[in-house]
Short mmCIF file of C-alpha atoms and ligand atoms in Angstrom, two decimals:
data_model
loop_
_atom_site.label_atom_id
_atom_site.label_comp_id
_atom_site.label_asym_id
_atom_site.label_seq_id
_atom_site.Cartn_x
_atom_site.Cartn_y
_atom_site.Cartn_z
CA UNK A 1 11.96 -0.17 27.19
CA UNK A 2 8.05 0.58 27.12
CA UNK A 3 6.45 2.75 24.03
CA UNK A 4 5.06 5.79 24.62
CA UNK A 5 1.95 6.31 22.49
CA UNK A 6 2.09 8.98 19.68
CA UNK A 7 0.05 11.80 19.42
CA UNK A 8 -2.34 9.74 17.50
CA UNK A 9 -3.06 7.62 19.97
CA UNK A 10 -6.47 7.37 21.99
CA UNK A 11 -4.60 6.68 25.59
CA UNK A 12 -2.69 4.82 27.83
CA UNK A 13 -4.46 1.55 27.81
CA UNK A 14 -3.32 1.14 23.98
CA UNK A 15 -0.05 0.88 25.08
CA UNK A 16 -0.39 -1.00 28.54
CA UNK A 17 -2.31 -4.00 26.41
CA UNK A 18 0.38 -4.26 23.85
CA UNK A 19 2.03 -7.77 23.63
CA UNK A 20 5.20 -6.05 21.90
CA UNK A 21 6.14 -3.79 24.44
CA UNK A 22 9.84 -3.51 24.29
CA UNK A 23 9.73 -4.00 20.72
CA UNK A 24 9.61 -1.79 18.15
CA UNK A 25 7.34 -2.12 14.53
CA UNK A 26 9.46 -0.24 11.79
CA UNK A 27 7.51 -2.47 9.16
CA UNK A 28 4.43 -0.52 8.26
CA UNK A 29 4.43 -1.44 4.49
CA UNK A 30 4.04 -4.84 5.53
CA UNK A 31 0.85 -4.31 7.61
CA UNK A 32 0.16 -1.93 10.38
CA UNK A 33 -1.55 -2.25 13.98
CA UNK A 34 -5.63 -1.52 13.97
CA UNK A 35 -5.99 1.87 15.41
CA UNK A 36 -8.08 0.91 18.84
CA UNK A 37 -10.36 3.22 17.65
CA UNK A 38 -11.14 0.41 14.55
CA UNK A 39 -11.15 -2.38 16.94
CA UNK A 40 -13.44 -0.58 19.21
CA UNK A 41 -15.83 0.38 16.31
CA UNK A 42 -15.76 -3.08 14.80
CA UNK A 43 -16.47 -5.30 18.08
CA UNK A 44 -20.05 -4.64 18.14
CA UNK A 45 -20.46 -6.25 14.46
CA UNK A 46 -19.26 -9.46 15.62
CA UNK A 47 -21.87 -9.93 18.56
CA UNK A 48 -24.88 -8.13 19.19
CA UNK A 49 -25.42 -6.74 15.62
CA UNK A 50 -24.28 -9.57 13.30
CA UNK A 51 -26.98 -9.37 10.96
CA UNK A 52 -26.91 -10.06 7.35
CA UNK A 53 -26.81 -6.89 5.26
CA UNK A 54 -28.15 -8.26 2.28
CA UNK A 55 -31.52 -9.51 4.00
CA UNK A 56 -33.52 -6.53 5.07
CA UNK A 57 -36.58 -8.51 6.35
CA UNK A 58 -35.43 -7.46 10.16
CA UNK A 59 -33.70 -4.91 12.03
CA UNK A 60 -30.55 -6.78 12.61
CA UNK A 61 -29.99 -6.58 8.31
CA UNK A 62 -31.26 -3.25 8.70
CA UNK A 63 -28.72 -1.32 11.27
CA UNK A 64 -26.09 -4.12 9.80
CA UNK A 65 -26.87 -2.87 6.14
CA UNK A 66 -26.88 0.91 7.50
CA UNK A 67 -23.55 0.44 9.15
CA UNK A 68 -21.74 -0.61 5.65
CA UNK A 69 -23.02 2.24 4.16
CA UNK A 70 -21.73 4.42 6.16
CA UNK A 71 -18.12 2.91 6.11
CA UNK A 72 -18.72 2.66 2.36
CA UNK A 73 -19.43 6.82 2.26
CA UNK A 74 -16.41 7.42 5.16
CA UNK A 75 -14.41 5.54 2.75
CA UNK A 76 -15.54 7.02 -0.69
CA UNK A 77 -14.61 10.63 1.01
CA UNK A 78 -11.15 10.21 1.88
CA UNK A 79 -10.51 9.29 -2.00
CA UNK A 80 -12.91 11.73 -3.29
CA UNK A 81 -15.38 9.18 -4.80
CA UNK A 82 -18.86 8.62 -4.89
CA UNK A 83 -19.65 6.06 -2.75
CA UNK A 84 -21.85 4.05 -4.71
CA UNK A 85 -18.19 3.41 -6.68
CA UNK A 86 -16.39 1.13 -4.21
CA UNK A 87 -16.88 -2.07 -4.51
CA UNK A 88 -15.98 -4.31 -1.15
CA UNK A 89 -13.25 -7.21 -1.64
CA UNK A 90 -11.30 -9.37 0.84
CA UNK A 91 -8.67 -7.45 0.14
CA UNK A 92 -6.40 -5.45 -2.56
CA UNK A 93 -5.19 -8.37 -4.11
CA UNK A 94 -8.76 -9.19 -4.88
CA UNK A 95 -9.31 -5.75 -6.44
CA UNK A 96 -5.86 -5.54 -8.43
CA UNK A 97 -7.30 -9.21 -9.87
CA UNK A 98 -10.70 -8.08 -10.15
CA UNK A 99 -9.47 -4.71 -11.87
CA UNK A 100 -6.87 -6.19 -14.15
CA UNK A 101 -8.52 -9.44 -15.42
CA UNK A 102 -11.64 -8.18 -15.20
CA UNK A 103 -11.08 -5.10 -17.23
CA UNK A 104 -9.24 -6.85 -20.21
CA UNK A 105 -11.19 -10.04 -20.23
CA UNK A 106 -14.29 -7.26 -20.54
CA UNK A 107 -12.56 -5.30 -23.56
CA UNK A 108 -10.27 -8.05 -25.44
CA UNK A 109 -12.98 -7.36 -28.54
CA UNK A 110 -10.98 -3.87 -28.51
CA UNK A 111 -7.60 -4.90 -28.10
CA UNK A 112 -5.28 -6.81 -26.27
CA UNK A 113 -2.65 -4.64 -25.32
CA UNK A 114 -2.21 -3.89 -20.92
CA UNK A 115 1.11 -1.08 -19.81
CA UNK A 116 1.82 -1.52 -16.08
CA UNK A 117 5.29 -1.22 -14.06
CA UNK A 118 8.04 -3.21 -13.56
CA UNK A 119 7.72 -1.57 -9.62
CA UNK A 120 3.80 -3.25 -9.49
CA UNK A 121 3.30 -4.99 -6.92
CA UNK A 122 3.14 -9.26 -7.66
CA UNK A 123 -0.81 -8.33 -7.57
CA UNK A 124 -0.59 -6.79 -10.32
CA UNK A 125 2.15 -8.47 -11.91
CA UNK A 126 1.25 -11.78 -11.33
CA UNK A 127 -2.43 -10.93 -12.88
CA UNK A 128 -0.52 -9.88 -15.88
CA UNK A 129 1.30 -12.78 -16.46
CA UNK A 130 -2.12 -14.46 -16.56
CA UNK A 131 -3.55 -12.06 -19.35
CA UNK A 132 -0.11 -12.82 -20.94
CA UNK A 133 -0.86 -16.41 -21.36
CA UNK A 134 -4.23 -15.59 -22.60
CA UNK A 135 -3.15 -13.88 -25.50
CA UNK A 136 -2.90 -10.34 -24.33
CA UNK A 137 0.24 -8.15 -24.82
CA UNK A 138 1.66 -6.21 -21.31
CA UNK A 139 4.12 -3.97 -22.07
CA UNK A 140 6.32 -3.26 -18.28
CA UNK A 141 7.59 0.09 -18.43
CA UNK A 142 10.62 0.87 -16.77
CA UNK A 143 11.88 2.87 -14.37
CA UNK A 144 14.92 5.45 -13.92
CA UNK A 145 17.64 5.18 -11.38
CA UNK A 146 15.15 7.17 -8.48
CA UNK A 147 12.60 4.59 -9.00
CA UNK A 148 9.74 6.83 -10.82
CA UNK A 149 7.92 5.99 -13.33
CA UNK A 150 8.62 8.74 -16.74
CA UNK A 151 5.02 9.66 -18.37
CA UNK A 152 6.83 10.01 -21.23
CA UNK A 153 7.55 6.13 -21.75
CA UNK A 154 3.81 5.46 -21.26
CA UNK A 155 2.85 7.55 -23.67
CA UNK A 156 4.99 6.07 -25.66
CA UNK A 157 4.08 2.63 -24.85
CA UNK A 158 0.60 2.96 -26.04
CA UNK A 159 -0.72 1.74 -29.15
CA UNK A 160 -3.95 1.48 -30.55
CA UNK A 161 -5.21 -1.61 -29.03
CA UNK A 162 -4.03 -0.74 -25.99
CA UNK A 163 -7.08 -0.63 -23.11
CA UNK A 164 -5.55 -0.61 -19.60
CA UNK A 165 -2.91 1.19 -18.00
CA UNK A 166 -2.05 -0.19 -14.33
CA UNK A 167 0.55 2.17 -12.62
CA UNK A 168 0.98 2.15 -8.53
CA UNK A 169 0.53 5.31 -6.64
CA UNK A 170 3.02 4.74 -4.21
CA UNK A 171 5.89 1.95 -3.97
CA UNK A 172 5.84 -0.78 -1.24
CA UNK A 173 9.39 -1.01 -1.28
CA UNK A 174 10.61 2.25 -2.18
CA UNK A 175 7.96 4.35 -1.21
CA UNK A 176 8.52 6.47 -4.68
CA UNK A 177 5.45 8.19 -5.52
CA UNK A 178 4.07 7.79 -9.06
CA UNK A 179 3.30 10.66 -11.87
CA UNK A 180 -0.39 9.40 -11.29
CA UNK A 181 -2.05 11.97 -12.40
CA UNK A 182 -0.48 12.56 -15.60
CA UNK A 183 -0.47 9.05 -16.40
CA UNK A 184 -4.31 9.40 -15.66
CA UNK A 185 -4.87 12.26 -17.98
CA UNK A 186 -3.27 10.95 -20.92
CA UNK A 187 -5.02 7.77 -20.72
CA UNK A 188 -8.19 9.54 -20.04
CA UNK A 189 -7.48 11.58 -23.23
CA UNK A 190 -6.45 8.27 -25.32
CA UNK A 191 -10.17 6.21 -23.81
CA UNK A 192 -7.77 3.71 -21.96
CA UNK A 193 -8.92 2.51 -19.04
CA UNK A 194 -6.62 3.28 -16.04
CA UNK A 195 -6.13 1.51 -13.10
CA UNK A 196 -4.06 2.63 -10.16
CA UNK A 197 -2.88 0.37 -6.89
CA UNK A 198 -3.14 3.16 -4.15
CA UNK A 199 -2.78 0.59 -1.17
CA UNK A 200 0.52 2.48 0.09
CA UNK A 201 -0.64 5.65 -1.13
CA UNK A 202 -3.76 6.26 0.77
CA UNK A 203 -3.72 7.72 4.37
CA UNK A 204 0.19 8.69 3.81
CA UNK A 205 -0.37 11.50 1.12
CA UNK A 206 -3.55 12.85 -0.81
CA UNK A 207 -5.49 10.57 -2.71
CA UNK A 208 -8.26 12.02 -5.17
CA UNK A 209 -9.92 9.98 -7.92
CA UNK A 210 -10.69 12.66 -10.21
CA UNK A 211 -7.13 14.89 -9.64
CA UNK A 212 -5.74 11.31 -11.24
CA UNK A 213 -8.15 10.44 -13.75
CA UNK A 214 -8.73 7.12 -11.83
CA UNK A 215 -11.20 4.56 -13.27
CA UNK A 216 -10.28 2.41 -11.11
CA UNK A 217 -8.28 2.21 -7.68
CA UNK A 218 -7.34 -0.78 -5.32
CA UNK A 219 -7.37 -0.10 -1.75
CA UNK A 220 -6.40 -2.09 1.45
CA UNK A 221 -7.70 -1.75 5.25
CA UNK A 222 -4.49 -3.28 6.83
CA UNK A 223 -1.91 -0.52 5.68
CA UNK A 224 -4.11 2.03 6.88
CA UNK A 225 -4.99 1.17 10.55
CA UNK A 226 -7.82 -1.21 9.76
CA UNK A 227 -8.24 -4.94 9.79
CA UNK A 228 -6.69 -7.56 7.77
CA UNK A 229 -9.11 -9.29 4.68
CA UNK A 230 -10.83 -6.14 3.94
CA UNK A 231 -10.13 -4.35 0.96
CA UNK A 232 -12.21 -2.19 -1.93
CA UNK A 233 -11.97 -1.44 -5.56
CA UNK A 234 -13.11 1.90 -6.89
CA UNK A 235 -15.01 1.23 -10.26
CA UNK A 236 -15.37 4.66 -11.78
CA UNK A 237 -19.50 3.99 -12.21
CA UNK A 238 -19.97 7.22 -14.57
CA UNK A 239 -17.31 6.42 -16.98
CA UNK A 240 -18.17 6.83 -20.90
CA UNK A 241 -18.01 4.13 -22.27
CA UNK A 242 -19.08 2.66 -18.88
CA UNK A 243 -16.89 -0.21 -17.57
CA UNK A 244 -18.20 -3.78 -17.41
CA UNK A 245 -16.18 -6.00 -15.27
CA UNK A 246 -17.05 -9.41 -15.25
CA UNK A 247 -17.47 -10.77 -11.58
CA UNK A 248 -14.07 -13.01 -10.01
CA UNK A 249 -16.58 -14.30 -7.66
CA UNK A 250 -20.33 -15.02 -8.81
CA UNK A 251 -22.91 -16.10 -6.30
CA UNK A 252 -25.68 -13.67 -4.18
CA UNK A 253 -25.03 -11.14 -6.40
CA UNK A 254 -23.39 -8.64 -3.33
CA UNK A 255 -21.90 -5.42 -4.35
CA UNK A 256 -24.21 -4.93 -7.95
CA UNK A 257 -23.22 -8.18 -8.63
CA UNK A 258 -19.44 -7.33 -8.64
CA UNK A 259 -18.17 -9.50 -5.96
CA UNK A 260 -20.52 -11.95 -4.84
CA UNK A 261 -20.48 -13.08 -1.02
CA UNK A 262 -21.91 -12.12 2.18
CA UNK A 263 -20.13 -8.99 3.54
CA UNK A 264 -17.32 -8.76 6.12
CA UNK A 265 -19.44 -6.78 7.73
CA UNK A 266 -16.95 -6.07 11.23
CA UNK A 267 -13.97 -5.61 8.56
CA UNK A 268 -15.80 -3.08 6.68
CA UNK A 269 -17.31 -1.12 9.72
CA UNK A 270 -13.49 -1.26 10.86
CA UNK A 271 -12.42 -0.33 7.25
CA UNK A 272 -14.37 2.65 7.05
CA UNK A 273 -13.34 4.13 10.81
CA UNK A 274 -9.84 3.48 9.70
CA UNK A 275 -10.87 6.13 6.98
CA UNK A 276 -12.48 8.08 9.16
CA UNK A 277 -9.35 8.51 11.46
CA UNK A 278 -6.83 8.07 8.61
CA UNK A 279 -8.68 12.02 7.66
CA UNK A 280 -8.69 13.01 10.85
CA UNK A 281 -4.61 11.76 11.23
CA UNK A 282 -3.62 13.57 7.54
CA UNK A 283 -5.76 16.89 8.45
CA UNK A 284 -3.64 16.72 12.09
CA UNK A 285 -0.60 16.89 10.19
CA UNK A 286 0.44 13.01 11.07
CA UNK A 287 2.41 13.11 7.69
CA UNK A 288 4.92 15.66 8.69
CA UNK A 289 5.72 14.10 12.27
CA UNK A 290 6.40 10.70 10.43
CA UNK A 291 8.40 12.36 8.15
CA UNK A 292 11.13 13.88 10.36
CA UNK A 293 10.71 10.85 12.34
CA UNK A 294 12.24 8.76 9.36
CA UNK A 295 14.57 12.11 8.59
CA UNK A 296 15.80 11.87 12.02
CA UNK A 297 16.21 7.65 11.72
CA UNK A 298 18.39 8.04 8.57
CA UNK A 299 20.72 11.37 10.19
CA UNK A 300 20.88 9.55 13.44
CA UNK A 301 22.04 6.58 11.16
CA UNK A 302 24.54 8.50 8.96
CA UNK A 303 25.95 10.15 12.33
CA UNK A 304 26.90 6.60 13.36
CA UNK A 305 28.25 4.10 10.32
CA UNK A 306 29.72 5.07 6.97
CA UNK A 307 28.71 3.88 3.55
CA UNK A 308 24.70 4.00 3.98
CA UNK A 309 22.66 4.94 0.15
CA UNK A 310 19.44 5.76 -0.23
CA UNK A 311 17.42 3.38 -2.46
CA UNK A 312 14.84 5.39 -4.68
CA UNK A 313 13.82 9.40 -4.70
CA UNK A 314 14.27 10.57 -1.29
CA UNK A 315 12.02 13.63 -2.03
CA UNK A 316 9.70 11.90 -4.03
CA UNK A 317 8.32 8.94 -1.70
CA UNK A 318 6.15 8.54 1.57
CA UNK A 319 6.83 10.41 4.48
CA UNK A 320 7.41 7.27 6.31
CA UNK A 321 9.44 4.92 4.18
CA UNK A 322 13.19 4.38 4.03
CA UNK A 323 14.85 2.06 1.79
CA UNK A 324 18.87 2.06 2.23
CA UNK A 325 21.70 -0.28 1.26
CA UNK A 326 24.32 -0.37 3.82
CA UNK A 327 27.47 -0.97 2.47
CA UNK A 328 29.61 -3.77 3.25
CA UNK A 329 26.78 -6.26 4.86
CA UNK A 330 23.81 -8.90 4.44
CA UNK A 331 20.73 -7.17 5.25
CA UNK A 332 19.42 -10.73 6.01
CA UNK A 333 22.54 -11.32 8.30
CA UNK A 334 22.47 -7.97 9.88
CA UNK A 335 18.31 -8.15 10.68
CA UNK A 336 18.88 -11.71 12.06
CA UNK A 337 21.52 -10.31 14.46
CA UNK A 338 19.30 -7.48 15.69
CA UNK A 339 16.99 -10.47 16.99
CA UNK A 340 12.99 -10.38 17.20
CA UNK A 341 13.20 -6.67 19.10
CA UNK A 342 12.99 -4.25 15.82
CA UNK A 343 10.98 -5.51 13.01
CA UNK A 344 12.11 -4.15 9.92
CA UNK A 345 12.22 -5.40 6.50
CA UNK A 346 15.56 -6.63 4.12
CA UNK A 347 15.51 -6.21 -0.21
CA UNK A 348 15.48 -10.27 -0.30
CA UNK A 349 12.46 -10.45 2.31
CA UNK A 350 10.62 -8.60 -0.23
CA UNK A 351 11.26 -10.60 -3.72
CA UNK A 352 9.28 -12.83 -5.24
CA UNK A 353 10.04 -16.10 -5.30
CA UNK A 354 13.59 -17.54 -6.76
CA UNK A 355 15.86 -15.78 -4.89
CA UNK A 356 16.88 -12.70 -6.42
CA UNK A 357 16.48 -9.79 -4.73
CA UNK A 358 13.88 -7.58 -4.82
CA UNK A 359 12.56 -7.07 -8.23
CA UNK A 360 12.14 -3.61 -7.57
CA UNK A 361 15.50 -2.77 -6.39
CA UNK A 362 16.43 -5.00 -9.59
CA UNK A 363 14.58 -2.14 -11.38
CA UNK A 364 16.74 0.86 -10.42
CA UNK A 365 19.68 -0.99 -11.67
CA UNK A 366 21.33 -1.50 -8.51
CA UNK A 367 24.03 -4.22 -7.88
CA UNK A 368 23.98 -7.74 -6.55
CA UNK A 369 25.84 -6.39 -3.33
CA UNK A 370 23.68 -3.26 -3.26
CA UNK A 371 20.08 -5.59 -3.54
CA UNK A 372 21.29 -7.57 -0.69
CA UNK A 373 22.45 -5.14 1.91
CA UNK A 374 18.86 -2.87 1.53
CA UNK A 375 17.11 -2.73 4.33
CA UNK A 376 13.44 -1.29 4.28
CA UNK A 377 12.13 1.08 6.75
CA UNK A 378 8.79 2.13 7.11
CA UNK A 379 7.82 4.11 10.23
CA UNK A 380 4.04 4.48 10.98
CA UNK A 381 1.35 6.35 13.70
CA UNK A 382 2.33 4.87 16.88
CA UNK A 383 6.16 5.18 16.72
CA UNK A 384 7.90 7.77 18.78
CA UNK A 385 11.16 9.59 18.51
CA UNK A 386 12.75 7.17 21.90
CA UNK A 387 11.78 4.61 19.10
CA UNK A 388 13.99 5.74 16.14
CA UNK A 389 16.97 6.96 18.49
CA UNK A 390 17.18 3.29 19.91
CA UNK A 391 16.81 1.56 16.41
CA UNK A 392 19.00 3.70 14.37
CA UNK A 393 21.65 3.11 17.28
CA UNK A 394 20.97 -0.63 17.79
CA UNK A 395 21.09 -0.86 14.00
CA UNK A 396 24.51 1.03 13.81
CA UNK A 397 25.69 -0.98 16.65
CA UNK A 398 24.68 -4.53 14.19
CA UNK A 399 26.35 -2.81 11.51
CA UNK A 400 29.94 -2.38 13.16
CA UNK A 401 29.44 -5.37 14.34
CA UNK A 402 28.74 -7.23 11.13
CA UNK A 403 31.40 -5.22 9.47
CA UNK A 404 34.39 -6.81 12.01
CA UNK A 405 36.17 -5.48 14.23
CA UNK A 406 38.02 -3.42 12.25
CA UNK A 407 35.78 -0.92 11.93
CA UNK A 408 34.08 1.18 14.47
CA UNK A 409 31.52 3.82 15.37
CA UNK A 410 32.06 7.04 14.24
CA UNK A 411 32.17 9.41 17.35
C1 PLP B 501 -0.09 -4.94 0.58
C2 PLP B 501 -0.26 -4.56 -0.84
C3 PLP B 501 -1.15 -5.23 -1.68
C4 PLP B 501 -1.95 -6.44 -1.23
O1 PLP B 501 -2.94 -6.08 -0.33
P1 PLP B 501 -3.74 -7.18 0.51
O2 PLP B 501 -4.92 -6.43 1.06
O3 PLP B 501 -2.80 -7.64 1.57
O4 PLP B 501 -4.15 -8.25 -0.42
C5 PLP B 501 -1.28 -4.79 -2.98
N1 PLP B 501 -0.58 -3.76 -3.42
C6 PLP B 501 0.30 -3.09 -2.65
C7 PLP B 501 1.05 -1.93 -3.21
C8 PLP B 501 0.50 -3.47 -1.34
O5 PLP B 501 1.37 -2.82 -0.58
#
């Protein structure tokens, strides 16, 4: 089958240079395609201007130095910040470090006490663990059986030495969207600093800094169109008491000495026309096609095979994600029979390591049998409704087959 571009989509030739014609990407948590738009913006950075924009001697630092300030301000808008507060990284597992060690290492004198998730992602989990073995206390609050975060148990989480709050905006698995901004006002009211991973968030629903009390926010390029290794922390610059993160990386002194390094200058041009389109894809009303896209995947689905459960809020979560158990089969089993033509994603594929499930499936309570048989969908810009019909029935057709031949397609 060939794909026929979305509405997003600058033309033809996108399509017509694809390698994975005849297949079809259902995997945009994981990463997404750079919008030719990006690549387009970002090829000049790698050859004629390549200059340095920390030097400013010349005119190759200059229009090199002027070009990642304007991604920096194309990028600042779409969150509503000023964009003197993003700080460039290689990525947001860089910033979740940078924000979480960074922040407590800076305020330990105040107290050693960190509330985050058990839905974080292992960026910020993993980060925690650290500050856990260097004395601090991280209280993970839970979740209920919809996979959303209750205000009400951070508030009651905090204590007096307690000086970061780290809550997701939006799930990678689950795509359940976060009570952000009330968890942002309380800890603004309290001091505490908060922290919030936006990475699936941004470009899929409205992000705003101040509507969520941010202090700081983690951002990636790759879910959002743009390259991979790019990434940006939001550092809320006129916070009071102002925040003094120590550096992760020291060296040149790049990025007011926050994250030392000479800039991926191509990755942030690309970074900040991702943002650039990512508004001009929101304001077009991309959201609600993807949306009944994935509505449309999961009736087509339920028209076909019995027993399929929604993992997580279905109201409450990204227009594009899906995240179903399908009773009565291996997710791993069932993706391996669809072969290498639809990439989607299983519960297992996405735990850490040890083998047992998806930790944040784990969180909503759910069974052994219901952990293994999720299967995660996430539908993005470029897919088209020919796309969805054909995976929702090639995935039904897996399904019946998986299940035996005792059971059949419903007609
Ligand atoms: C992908 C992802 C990350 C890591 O981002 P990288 O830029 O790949 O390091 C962090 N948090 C969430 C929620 C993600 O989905």
């Amino acid at each position: 089958m060939t794909i026929v571009t979305g509405p997003g989509s600058p033309g033809k030739g996108f399509s017509a240079n694809l390698k994975h014609v005849g297949r079809i990407y259902l995997d945009h948590h994981a990463t997404t395609p750079v919008d030719p738009a990006v690549l387009a913006a970002m090829l000049p950075y790698f050859t004629e201007r390549f200059g340095n924009p920390s030097g400013r001697s010349h005119a190759f630092a200059a229009e090199a130095h002027r070009a990642v300030e304007e991604a920096r301000a194309r990028l600042a808008a779409l969150i509503g910040a000023q964009p003197e507060d993003l700080v460039f990284t290689s990525g947001a597992t860089e910033a979740d470090n940078l924000a979480l060690r960074g922040t407590a290492r800076s305020l330990a004198s105040r107290g050693k006490h960190v509330v985050t998730s058990v839905l974080e992602h292992p960026a910020v989990l993993e980060p925690g663990r650290t500050l856990e073995r260097e004395g601090f206390a991280v209280t993970r609050v839970e979740v209920d059986a919809e996979g959303i975060v209750d205000p009400e148990d951070v508030r009651k989480s905090l204590r007096p030495d307690t000086v970061l709050v780290s809550l997701m905006a939006a799930n990678n698995e689950i795509g359940t969207l976060q009570p952000v901004g009330e968890v942002g006002a309380l800890c603004r009211e309290r001091g505490i600093v908060f922290h919030t991973d936006a990475v699936q968030a941004v470009g899929r629903v409205p992000v705003s800094t101040d509507a969520w009390s941010a202090d700081l926010m983690s951002l990636s390029a790759h879910k959002m169109y743009g390259p991979k290794g790019i990434g940006a922390l939001y550092v809320r610059r006129g916070r009071r008491p102002p925040l003094r993160l120590p550096p992760q990386m020291e060296g040149g002194g790049q990025e007011r000495g926050l994250r030392s390094g000479t800039l991926n200058v191509p990755g942030i041009v690309g970074f900040g026309e991702a943002a650039r389109r990512t508004a001009e894809a929101l304001a077009g009303g991309e959201a609600d096609r993807i949306r009944s896209l994935r509505d449309r995947f999961l009736a087509s689905l339920r028209a076909q095979i019995d027993g399929v459960l929604v993992n997580g809020a279905l109201e409450r979560r990204l227009p594009g994600n899906l995240n179903v158990s399908i009773d009565g089969i291996s997710a791993e089993t069932l993706l391996l029979s669809l072969g290498d033509d639809i990439a989607l994603s299983s519960g297992a594929a996405c735990a850490e390591a040890g083998g047992k499930g998806s930790h944040v499936l784990r969180a909503l309570g759910l069974s052994d049998a219901r952990v293994y048989s999720a299967i995660r969908v996430g539908i993005g810009r470029y897919n088209t409704e020919g796309e969805i019909d054909e995976a929702a029935r090639r995935l039904a057709h897996a399904v019946v087959a998986a299940r035996g031949s005792s059971a059949h397609l419903r007609t």
